[in-house]
CSV table of C-alpha atoms in Angstrom, one decimal:
chain,number,residue,atom,x,y,z
A,70,MET,CA,-0.1,-0.2,-0.1
A,71,ASN,CA,1.6,3.3,-1.3
A,72,ASP,CA,1.1,6.6,0.8
A,73,ASP,CA,-1.9,7.7,-1.4
A,74,GLY,CA,-3.7,4.8,-0.2
A,75,PRO,CA,-4.5,1.0,-1.8
A,76,SER,CA,-5.2,0.7,-5.3
A,77,TRP,CA,-5.9,-2.1,-7.8
A,78,ASP,CA,-2.8,-0.7,-9.7
A,79,SER,CA,-0.7,-1.1,-6.5
A,80,LEU,CA,-1.5,-4.5,-6.3
A,81,ARG,CA,-0.7,-5.0,-10.1
A,82,GLN,CA,2.7,-3.3,-9.5
A,83,ARG,CA,3.5,-6.1,-6.7
A,84,LEU,CA,3.1,-8.8,-9.5
A,85,THR,CA,6.8,-7.6,-11.0
A,86,LYS,CA,8.1,-9.4,-7.9
A,87,ALA,CA,10.5,-12.2,-8.7
A,88,VAL,CA,8.6,-14.4,-6.3
A,89,PHE,CA,6.1,-14.8,-9.1
A,90,SER,CA,6.6,-16.8,-12.1
A,91,PRO,CA,5.4,-15.4,-15.5
A,92,ALA,CA,2.4,-17.6,-15.5
A,93,GLY,CA,1.7,-17.0,-11.9
A,94,SER,CA,1.9,-13.0,-12.9
A,95,ALA,CA,-0.4,-13.3,-15.8
A,96,ALA,CA,-3.0,-15.4,-13.8
A,97,LEU,CA,-2.9,-12.9,-10.8
A,98,GLU,CA,-3.2,-9.9,-13.2
A,99,ARG,CA,-6.7,-11.7,-14.4
A,100,ALA,CA,-7.6,-12.4,-10.8
A,101,ILE,CA,-7.0,-8.3,-9.9
A,102,ASP,CA,-9.1,-7.5,-13.0
A,103,GLN,CA,-12.0,-9.6,-11.9
A,104,ALA,CA,-11.9,-8.3,-8.3
A,105,GLU,CA,-12.1,-4.7,-9.8
A,106,ARG,CA,-14.9,-5.8,-11.9
A,107,LEU,CA,-16.8,-7.1,-8.9
A,108,LEU,CA,-16.1,-4.6,-6.2
A,109,GLY,CA,-15.2,-1.7,-8.5
A,110,PRO,CA,-12.7,0.6,-9.8
A,111,SER,CA,-12.7,2.8,-6.8
A,112,TRP,CA,-13.3,0.5,-4.1
A,113,PRO,CA,-9.8,0.0,-2.4
A,114,ARG,CA,-9.7,3.9,-1.6
A,115,ARG,CA,-13.4,4.1,-0.7
A,116,GLN,CA,-12.8,0.8,1.6
A,117,PHE,CA,-9.7,2.5,3.2
A,118,GLU,CA,-10.9,6.2,3.4
A,119,ARG,CA,-14.7,5.0,4.8
A,120,LYS,CA,-13.1,2.2,7.4
A,121,GLY,CA,-9.5,2.9,7.7
A,122,TRP,CA,-8.4,-0.3,6.8
A,123,TRP,CA,-7.9,-2.9,3.6
A,124,PRO,CA,-8.7,-6.4,4.0
A,125,SER,CA,-5.5,-8.8,4.3
A,126,GLU,CA,-6.4,-10.9,1.4
A,127,PHE,CA,-5.3,-7.7,-0.9
A,128,ASN,CA,-3.0,-5.7,1.8
A,129,LEU,CA,-0.8,-8.6,2.4
A,130,LEU,CA,-1.0,-10.2,-1.4
A,131,ALA,CA,3.2,-10.5,-2.3
A,132,PHE,CA,4.0,-10.1,1.2
A,133,HIS,CA,2.7,-13.2,3.1
A,134,ALA,CA,2.9,-16.8,1.8
A,135,ALA,CA,-0.3,-17.9,3.2
A,136,VAL,CA,-2.2,-14.8,1.5
A,137,LEU,CA,-1.6,-15.9,-2.1
A,138,PRO,CA,-4.2,-19.0,-1.6
A,139,GLN,CA,-6.6,-16.9,0.5
A,140,PHE,CA,-6.6,-14.1,-2.7
A,141,LEU,CA,-7.3,-16.7,-5.1
A,142,ALA,CA,-9.9,-18.5,-3.4
A,143,LEU,CA,-11.5,-15.1,-2.2
A,144,VAL,CA,-11.6,-13.9,-6.1
A,145,MET,CA,-13.2,-17.1,-7.1
A,146,ARG,CA,-15.7,-17.4,-4.4
A,147,LEU,CA,-16.8,-13.9,-5.3
A,148,GLU,CA,-17.1,-14.7,-9.0
A,149,GLU,CA,-19.2,-17.7,-8.2
A,150,ALA,CA,-21.5,-16.4,-5.6
A,151,ALA,CA,-22.0,-13.0,-8.2
A,152,GLU,CA,-23.7,-15.2,-10.6
A,153,GLU,CA,-26.4,-15.9,-7.9
A,154,PRO,CA,-29.0,-13.0,-7.8
A,155,THR,CA,-29.4,-12.9,-4.1
A,156,PHE,CA,-25.9,-12.3,-3.7
A,157,ALA,CA,-26.3,-8.8,-5.0
A,158,THR,CA,-27.1,-7.5,-1.4
A,159,VAL,CA,-24.1,-8.7,0.0
A,160,LEU,CA,-22.0,-7.2,-2.7
A,161,ARG,CA,-23.4,-4.1,-2.5
A,162,GLY,CA,-22.5,-4.1,1.3
A,163,LEU,CA,-19.0,-4.8,0.5
A,164,LYS,CA,-18.9,-2.1,-2.2
A,165,ARG,CA,-19.9,0.6,0.1
A,166,GLY,CA,-17.0,-0.3,2.6
A,167,VAL,CA,-17.1,-2.8,5.4
A,168,THR,CA,-15.7,-3.0,8.9
A,169,SER,CA,-13.7,-6.0,9.9
A,170,THR,CA,-16.5,-7.7,11.3
A,171,ASP,CA,-18.8,-7.4,8.4
A,172,TRP,CA,-15.8,-8.7,6.4
A,173,ARG,CA,-15.2,-11.9,8.1
A,174,HIS,CA,-19.1,-12.4,8.0
A,175,ALA,CA,-19.2,-12.1,4.2
A,176,LEU,CA,-16.1,-14.4,4.0
A,177,LEU,CA,-18.2,-16.9,6.2
A,178,GLN,CA,-21.0,-16.5,3.6
A,179,LEU,CA,-18.7,-17.2,0.7
A,180,GLU,CA,-17.1,-20.3,2.3
A,181,VAL,CA,-20.4,-22.0,3.5
A,182,SER,CA,-21.6,-21.4,-0.4
A,183,ARG,CA,-18.4,-23.2,-1.7
A,184,ALA,CA,-18.6,-26.1,1.0
A,185,LEU,CA,-22.1,-27.0,0.5
A,186,ARG,CA,-22.3,-26.3,-3.2
A,187,ASN,CA,-22.4,-29.3,-5.9
A,188,SER,CA,-24.4,-30.6,-8.7
A,189,GLY,CA,-28.1,-29.7,-8.1
A,190,THR,CA,-27.9,-27.7,-5.0
A,191,THR,CA,-29.5,-24.3,-4.7
A,192,ILE,CA,-27.9,-21.6,-2.4
A,193,ILE,CA,-29.5,-18.5,-1.8
A,194,PHE,CA,-28.0,-15.6,0.1
A,195,GLU,CA,-29.7,-13.3,2.9
A,196,PRO,CA,-33.3,-15.5,2.8
A,197,GLU,CA,-36.2,-14.5,4.9
A,198,ILE,CA,-37.0,-16.5,7.8
A,199,SER,CA,-40.6,-17.6,7.9
A,200,GLY,CA,-42.7,-15.9,10.6
A,201,SER,CA,-39.8,-13.6,11.7
A,202,ARG,CA,-38.5,-9.9,10.4
A,203,ASN,CA,-35.0,-11.4,10.3
A,204,ARG,CA,-33.0,-12.9,7.6
A,205,ALA,CA,-30.8,-16.2,7.5
A,206,ASP,CA,-27.2,-15.7,5.9
A,207,LEU,CA,-27.9,-18.8,3.6
A,208,MET,CA,-30.4,-21.0,2.4
A,209,ILE,CA,-29.2,-24.5,1.3
A,210,THR,CA,-31.7,-26.4,-0.9
A,211,PRO,CA,-29.9,-29.8,-1.7
A,212,SER,CA,-31.1,-32.0,-4.9
A,213,GLU,CA,-31.9,-34.7,-2.5
A,214,GLY,CA,-33.1,-33.9,1.1
A,215,SER,CA,-34.7,-30.9,2.7
A,216,PRO,CA,-33.8,-27.4,2.6
A,217,PHE,CA,-32.1,-25.7,5.6
A,218,LEU,CA,-31.0,-22.1,6.7
A,219,VAL,CA,-27.2,-21.3,7.8
A,220,GLU,CA,-26.7,-18.6,10.2
A,221,THR,CA,-23.0,-17.6,10.2
A,222,THR,CA,-21.0,-15.5,12.9
A,223,SER,CA,-17.3,-15.2,14.1
A,224,LEU,CA,-16.4,-14.3,17.8
A,225,THR,CA,-13.1,-12.5,18.0
A,226,ARG,CA,-11.1,-11.9,21.1
A,227,ALA,CA,-12.7,-10.5,24.2
A,228,ASP,CA,-12.1,-6.9,25.7
A,229,VAL,CA,-10.7,-8.0,28.7
A,230,ASP,CA,-8.0,-10.5,26.9
A,231,GLN,CA,-6.7,-7.6,24.7
A,232,ALA,CA,-6.7,-5.2,27.7
A,233,TRP,CA,-4.6,-8.2,29.3
A,234,GLU,CA,-2.1,-8.4,26.5
A,235,GLU,CA,-1.7,-4.8,26.1
A,236,TYR,CA,-1.1,-4.2,30.0
A,237,GLU,CA,1.7,-6.8,29.5
A,238,HIS,CA,3.3,-5.1,26.3
A,239,THR,CA,3.1,-1.6,28.3
A,240,ILE,CA,5.4,-3.5,31.0
A,241,TRP,CA,7.8,-5.0,28.3
A,242,GLN,CA,8.2,-1.7,26.7
A,243,ALA,CA,9.0,0.0,29.9
A,244,VAL,CA,11.6,-2.7,31.0
A,245,THR,CA,13.1,-2.6,27.6
A,246,ALA,CA,13.4,1.4,27.7
A,247,PHE,CA,15.5,1.0,30.9
A,248,GLU,CA,17.7,-1.9,29.7
A,249,LEU,CA,18.8,1.0,26.8
A,250,ARG,CA,18.8,3.9,29.1
A,251,HIS,CA,21.0,2.3,31.5
A,252,ASN,CA,22.9,-0.6,29.7
A,253,VAL,CA,21.6,-3.7,31.8
A,254,ARG,CA,19.6,-6.7,30.7
A,255,ILE,CA,16.6,-7.3,33.0
A,256,ALA,CA,14.3,-10.5,32.9
A,257,VAL,CA,11.1,-10.3,34.1
A,258,GLU,CA,8.3,-12.9,35.3
A,259,LEU,CA,4.9,-11.2,35.9
A,260,ILE,CA,2.8,-13.1,38.7
A,261,ASP,CA,-0.2,-10.8,38.6
A,262,HIS,CA,-1.7,-7.8,37.2
A,263,ARG,CA,-2.1,-4.8,39.5
A,264,ASN,CA,-3.7,-1.2,39.7
A,265,GLU,CA,-1.8,1.8,38.0
A,266,ALA,CA,-0.1,3.0,41.2
A,267,GLU,CA,1.1,-0.4,42.1
A,268,THR,CA,2.3,-1.1,38.7
A,269,THR,CA,4.4,2.4,38.4
A,270,THR,CA,6.1,1.9,41.5
A,271,TRP,CA,7.1,-1.5,40.5
A,272,LEU,CA,8.5,-0.1,37.8
A,273,ALA,CA,10.1,2.7,39.2
A,274,THR,CA,11.8,0.4,41.7
A,275,ILE,CA,13.2,-1.3,38.7
A,276,GLU,CA,14.6,1.6,36.9
A,277,THR,CA,16.4,2.8,40.1
A,278,THR,CA,17.8,-0.8,40.5
A,279,ALA,CA,18.9,-0.6,36.9
A,280,ALA,CA,20.5,2.6,37.5
A,281,ASN,CA,22.5,1.8,40.5
A,282,SER,CA,23.7,-1.6,39.5
A,283,GLU,CA,26.4,-2.4,41.3
A,284,HIS,CA,26.2,-6.4,41.4
A,285,GLU,CA,26.1,-8.9,38.9
A,286,VAL,CA,22.6,-9.5,39.5
A,287,GLN,CA,20.1,-7.5,41.6
A,288,ARG,CA,16.4,-9.0,42.3
A,289,VAL,CA,13.1,-6.6,42.7
A,290,GLU,CA,10.4,-8.7,43.9
A,291,SER,CA,6.9,-7.7,44.6
A,292,ALA,CA,3.3,-9.2,44.7
A,293,MET,CA,3.2,-8.5,41.1
A,294,GLY,CA,6.3,-10.1,39.6
A,295,ARG,CA,10.0,-10.5,39.8
A,296,ALA,CA,12.8,-8.8,38.1
A,297,GLU,CA,16.5,-9.5,37.6
A,298,VAL,CA,18.6,-6.8,36.8
A,299,ARG,CA,22.1,-8.0,35.4
A,300,ARG,CA,24.8,-5.9,34.0
A,301,ALA,CA,25.7,-5.6,30.5
A,302,GLY,CA,27.7,-9.0,29.7
A,303,SER,CA,26.1,-11.2,32.3
A,304,PRO,CA,24.7,-14.6,31.4
A,305,MET,CA,21.2,-14.2,30.9
A,306,PRO,CA,18.3,-16.9,31.0
A,307,GLU,CA,16.4,-18.2,28.0
A,308,SER,CA,13.2,-16.2,28.8
A,309,THR,CA,13.2,-12.8,29.3
A,310,PHE,CA,9.7,-12.0,29.7
A,311,VAL,CA,7.3,-14.4,31.2
A,312,GLY,CA,3.8,-13.0,31.2
A,313,ALA,CA,1.5,-13.8,34.0
A,314,VAL,CA,-1.3,-16.8,33.7
A,315,ALA,CA,-4.1,-15.9,32.4
A,316,THR,CA,-7.1,-18.4,32.9
A,317,ARG,CA,-10.8,-17.8,31.2
A,318,ASP,CA,-13.7,-19.7,30.9
A,319,GLY,CA,-13.4,-20.5,27.1
A,320,TRP,CA,-16.8,-21.6,26.5
A,321,ARG,CA,-18.9,-19.1,28.5
A,322,ARG,CA,-18.8,-16.4,25.9
A,323,LEU,CA,-19.0,-18.6,22.9
A,324,GLY,CA,-22.1,-20.2,24.3
A,325,ARG,CA,-23.7,-16.8,25.0
A,326,ALA,CA,-22.8,-16.1,21.1
A,327,LEU,CA,-24.7,-19.4,19.9
A,328,GLN,CA,-27.7,-18.9,22.3
A,329,ALA,CA,-28.1,-15.3,20.4
A,330,LYS,CA,-27.7,-16.8,17.2
A,331,ALA,CA,-30.2,-19.4,18.2
A,332,ARG,CA,-33.0,-16.8,19.0
A,333,GLN,CA,-32.3,-14.6,15.8
A,334,SER,CA,-32.6,-18.0,13.6
A,335,GLU,CA,-36.1,-19.4,14.9
A,336,GLY,CA,-38.5,-20.3,12.1
A,337,SER,CA,-40.1,-23.1,10.5
A,338,LEU,CA,-36.9,-24.2,8.6
A,339,PRO,CA,-34.1,-26.1,10.5
A,340,VAL,CA,-30.9,-24.2,11.0
A,341,TRP,CA,-27.2,-24.9,11.4
A,342,LEU,CA,-25.0,-22.4,13.1
A,343,ARG,CA,-21.6,-21.8,11.4
A,344,VAL,CA,-19.0,-20.4,14.2
A,345,ASP,CA,-15.7,-19.3,13.7
A,346,ALA,CA,-14.0,-19.1,17.2
A,347,LEU,CA,-11.4,-16.7,16.6
A,348,ASP,CA,-10.8,-15.7,20.0
A,349,GLY,CA,-8.5,-18.5,20.9
A,350,PHE,CA,-10.7,-21.1,22.3
A,351,PHE,CA,-9.2,-23.7,20.1
A,352,GLN,CA,-5.6,-22.8,20.6
A,353,PHE,CA,-5.5,-21.3,24.4
A,354,THR,CA,-8.1,-22.7,26.5
A,355,GLU,CA,-8.3,-26.2,28.3
A,356,PHE,CA,-9.9,-27.3,25.0
A,357,ALA,CA,-6.6,-27.5,23.2
A,358,THR,CA,-5.2,-30.1,26.1
A,359,LEU,CA,-7.8,-32.7,25.2
A,360,ASP,CA,-7.5,-35.2,22.8
A,361,TRP,CA,-9.8,-35.3,19.9
A,362,ALA,CA,-12.3,-37.6,21.1
A,363,GLU,CA,-12.6,-35.6,24.4
A,364,ARG,CA,-13.0,-32.3,22.2
A,365,VAL,CA,-16.0,-33.4,20.4
A,366,GLU,CA,-17.7,-34.6,23.5
A,367,ARG,CA,-16.9,-31.6,25.3
A,368,VAL,CA,-18.3,-29.5,22.7
A,369,ALA,CA,-21.4,-31.8,22.3
A,370,THR,CA,-22.8,-31.7,25.8
A,371,ASN,CA,-21.9,-28.0,26.0
A,372,LEU,CA,-24.0,-27.5,22.9
A,373,ARG,CA,-27.0,-29.5,24.1
A,374,GLU,CA,-27.1,-27.8,27.3
A,375,ASP,CA,-26.9,-24.2,26.2
A,376,LEU,CA,-29.2,-24.8,23.1
A,377,ALA,CA,-31.5,-26.9,25.1
A,378,GLY,CA,-35.2,-25.8,23.6
A,379,ALA,CA,-34.3,-24.3,20.4
A,380,SER,CA,-35.9,-27.3,18.3
A,381,HIS,CA,-35.6,-25.6,15.1
A,382,LEU,CA,-31.6,-25.9,15.3
A,383,ALA,CA,-30.0,-28.8,13.2
A,384,GLY,CA,-26.7,-28.5,14.5
A,385,VAL,CA,-23.4,-26.2,14.9
A,386,VAL,CA,-20.3,-26.5,13.1
A,387,LEU,CA,-17.8,-24.8,15.0
A,388,SER,CA,-14.2,-24.0,13.7
A,389,SER,CA,-11.2,-22.5,14.6
A,390,GLY,CA,-11.0,-20.3,11.3
A,391,PRO,CA,-7.9,-20.8,9.1
A,392,ALA,CA,-5.0,-20.7,11.8
A,393,VAL,CA,-1.5,-20.3,11.6
A,394,ALA,CA,0.6,-23.4,11.9
A,395,VAL,CA,4.3,-22.7,11.2
A,396,GLY,CA,6.0,-25.5,9.7
A,397,ALA,CA,3.1,-27.4,8.8
A,398,THR,CA,3.5,-28.8,5.2
A,399,ASP,CA,2.6,-32.5,5.8
A,400,SER,CA,-1.2,-33.3,5.5
A,401,THR,CA,-0.5,-36.8,6.7
A,402,ALA,CA,1.0,-35.5,9.9
A,403,GLU,CA,-1.8,-32.7,10.3
A,404,ASN,CA,-4.8,-34.4,9.1
A,405,GLN,CA,-7.0,-35.8,11.4
A,406,THR,CA,-10.6,-37.4,11.6
A,407,THR,CA,-12.3,-38.3,14.8
A,408,ARG,CA,-16.2,-39.5,14.6
A,409,SER,CA,-18.3,-40.4,17.6
A,410,THR,CA,-22.1,-40.8,18.7
A,411,SER,CA,-21.6,-37.1,19.8
A,412,GLY,CA,-20.1,-35.8,16.5
A,413,CYS,CA,-17.2,-35.1,14.5
A,414,GLY,CA,-14.0,-33.5,14.9
A,415,LEU,CA,-11.6,-32.5,11.9
A,416,ARG,CA,-8.1,-30.9,11.6
A,417,ARG,CA,-6.7,-30.1,8.1
A,418,LEU,CA,-4.1,-28.6,6.3
A,419,ILE,CA,-5.9,-26.5,4.2
A,420,SER,CA,-2.7,-24.8,2.7
A,421,ALA,CA,1.1,-24.5,4.0
A,422,HIS,CA,1.7,-23.2,7.3
A,423,THR,CA,-2.5,-22.8,7.6
A,424,VAL,CA,-4.6,-25.4,9.0
A,425,ARG,CA,-8.4,-25.6,10.5
A,426,GLU,CA,-9.8,-27.5,13.4
A,427,THR,CA,-13.8,-27.9,13.3
A,428,VAL,CA,-16.1,-29.8,15.3
A,429,ILE,CA,-19.6,-30.7,13.8
A,430,VAL,CA,-22.3,-31.9,16.1
A,431,ALA,CA,-25.8,-32.6,14.8
A,432,LEU,CA,-28.7,-31.6,17.4
A,433,ARG,CA,-31.5,-33.3,15.8
A,434,ASP,CA,-31.3,-37.2,15.0
A,435,ASP,CA,-33.7,-36.7,11.8
A,436,LEU,CA,-31.4,-34.6,9.8
A,437,THR,CA,-28.0,-37.0,9.5
A,438,ASP,CA,-27.9,-36.3,5.8
A,439,GLN,CA,-27.4,-32.8,6.6
A,440,ARG,CA,-24.4,-33.5,9.0
A,441,GLU,CA,-22.9,-36.1,6.8
A,442,ARG,CA,-22.8,-33.2,4.3
A,443,TRP,CA,-21.1,-30.9,6.5
A,444,ILE,CA,-18.4,-33.5,7.4
A,445,ALA,CA,-17.9,-34.3,3.8
A,446,ALA,CA,-17.4,-30.8,2.7
A,447,TYR,CA,-14.9,-29.7,5.4
A,448,ALA,CA,-13.1,-32.9,5.4
A,449,THR,CA,-12.3,-32.2,1.5
A,450,GLU,CA,-11.2,-28.6,2.1
A,451,PRO,CA,-7.5,-29.0,1.2
A,452,ASP,CA,-8.7,-29.7,-2.5
A,453,TRP,CA,-11.0,-26.9,-2.8
A,454,LEU,CA,-8.6,-24.5,-4.2
A,455,SER,CA,-7.0,-27.1,-6.4
A,456,GLN,CA,-10.5,-28.0,-8.0
A,457,ASP,CA,-11.7,-24.6,-8.2
A,458,LEU,CA,-8.5,-23.6,-10.0
A,459,SER,CA,-9.1,-26.3,-12.5
A,460,ASN,CA,-12.8,-25.6,-13.2
A,461,GLN,CA,-11.8,-22.1,-13.8
A,462,ALA,CA,-9.2,-23.2,-16.4
A,463,ARG,CA,-6.6,-21.1,-14.0
A,464,PRO,CA,-2.9,-22.5,-13.2
A,465,GLN,CA,-2.3,-24.8,-10.1
A,466,LEU,CA,-1.0,-23.0,-6.8
A,467,ALA,CA,2.4,-24.5,-7.2
A,468,THR,CA,3.1,-22.9,-10.7
A,469,PHE,CA,2.3,-19.2,-9.4
A,470,LEU,CA,5.4,-19.1,-7.9
A,471,ALA,CA,9.0,-18.6,-9.4
A,472,ASP,CA,11.5,-21.6,-9.2
């Protein structure tokens, strides 16, 4: 992105980078042309000026390895969806400019459309819910089987988690400034977060110690943490900053979001909730310590407790979203499928260094065909991009990069 703001031409200029092969550059230029046609020539600047940001699928193209497949998938999904007249409402919203929340919502709608489309299946965007003033996100009508609605949502990090991170970042910045100012090294281990006055006092004590360091190692301890101030050249421990342990009820907030979606979607047709938990539930809560059978059982139990009485709900597809997994390139090592009477758990390498974990739970015994449709879709997600590139006569992903 240049100083004048983002533009389609600034994206095209990136294609001259040596990272792309001639065939890859040509295919990417075509994809950029298609995105411009769908979203409009002035969309990048309008999006940035109105909302103050530009989606990473565009902004990081050519700068981050994981973005190339995301960009290609997005353009092809937009093109496919644009052929459905009911997508016009979604597209108009995108053209006007969207928040990051609205962008993630549109991406999930496009993802579900891609996941569940096949020969004979009809997919409608923003359908009316019978007996309600609300609209669902999609209606899926298979060639065989009964129609159902899909409600999509993403759950991002809570304010309390972001405040926790900001507090520790402030401590780290202050300690780093002390090191530079007084030519010392400081190792910090936080035990707890304290109020502003206690934090300021503790940091002032650390700096005083750093300024008057006469010994090789001096320690500053308080209820909020420990600091070791070492003269320059002294051996340092492996970890120089250790944050305080944070514990959260990983499910409570997620459960409330699901209950809200259940109330919003009540109607005559069965409804599946498609949820991306982007708040760290899959990575940073007790869930991550369980084996896959326990994960599926835990999620299924929580869903049945929180959504009891919502008879219109057919089930829930809960996902980590595409998650960074540095070094993950071997699908045989990453892919996992766990089925039980409670549901199904999937882990798939969807592109190099990117994985998705998904738990699929049916809440009604009479809709097992719909459950199997979801499982089959996300089990084969690693093949989506290759299939779509082939169907649209585009080069395969590996050929986009220079040797």
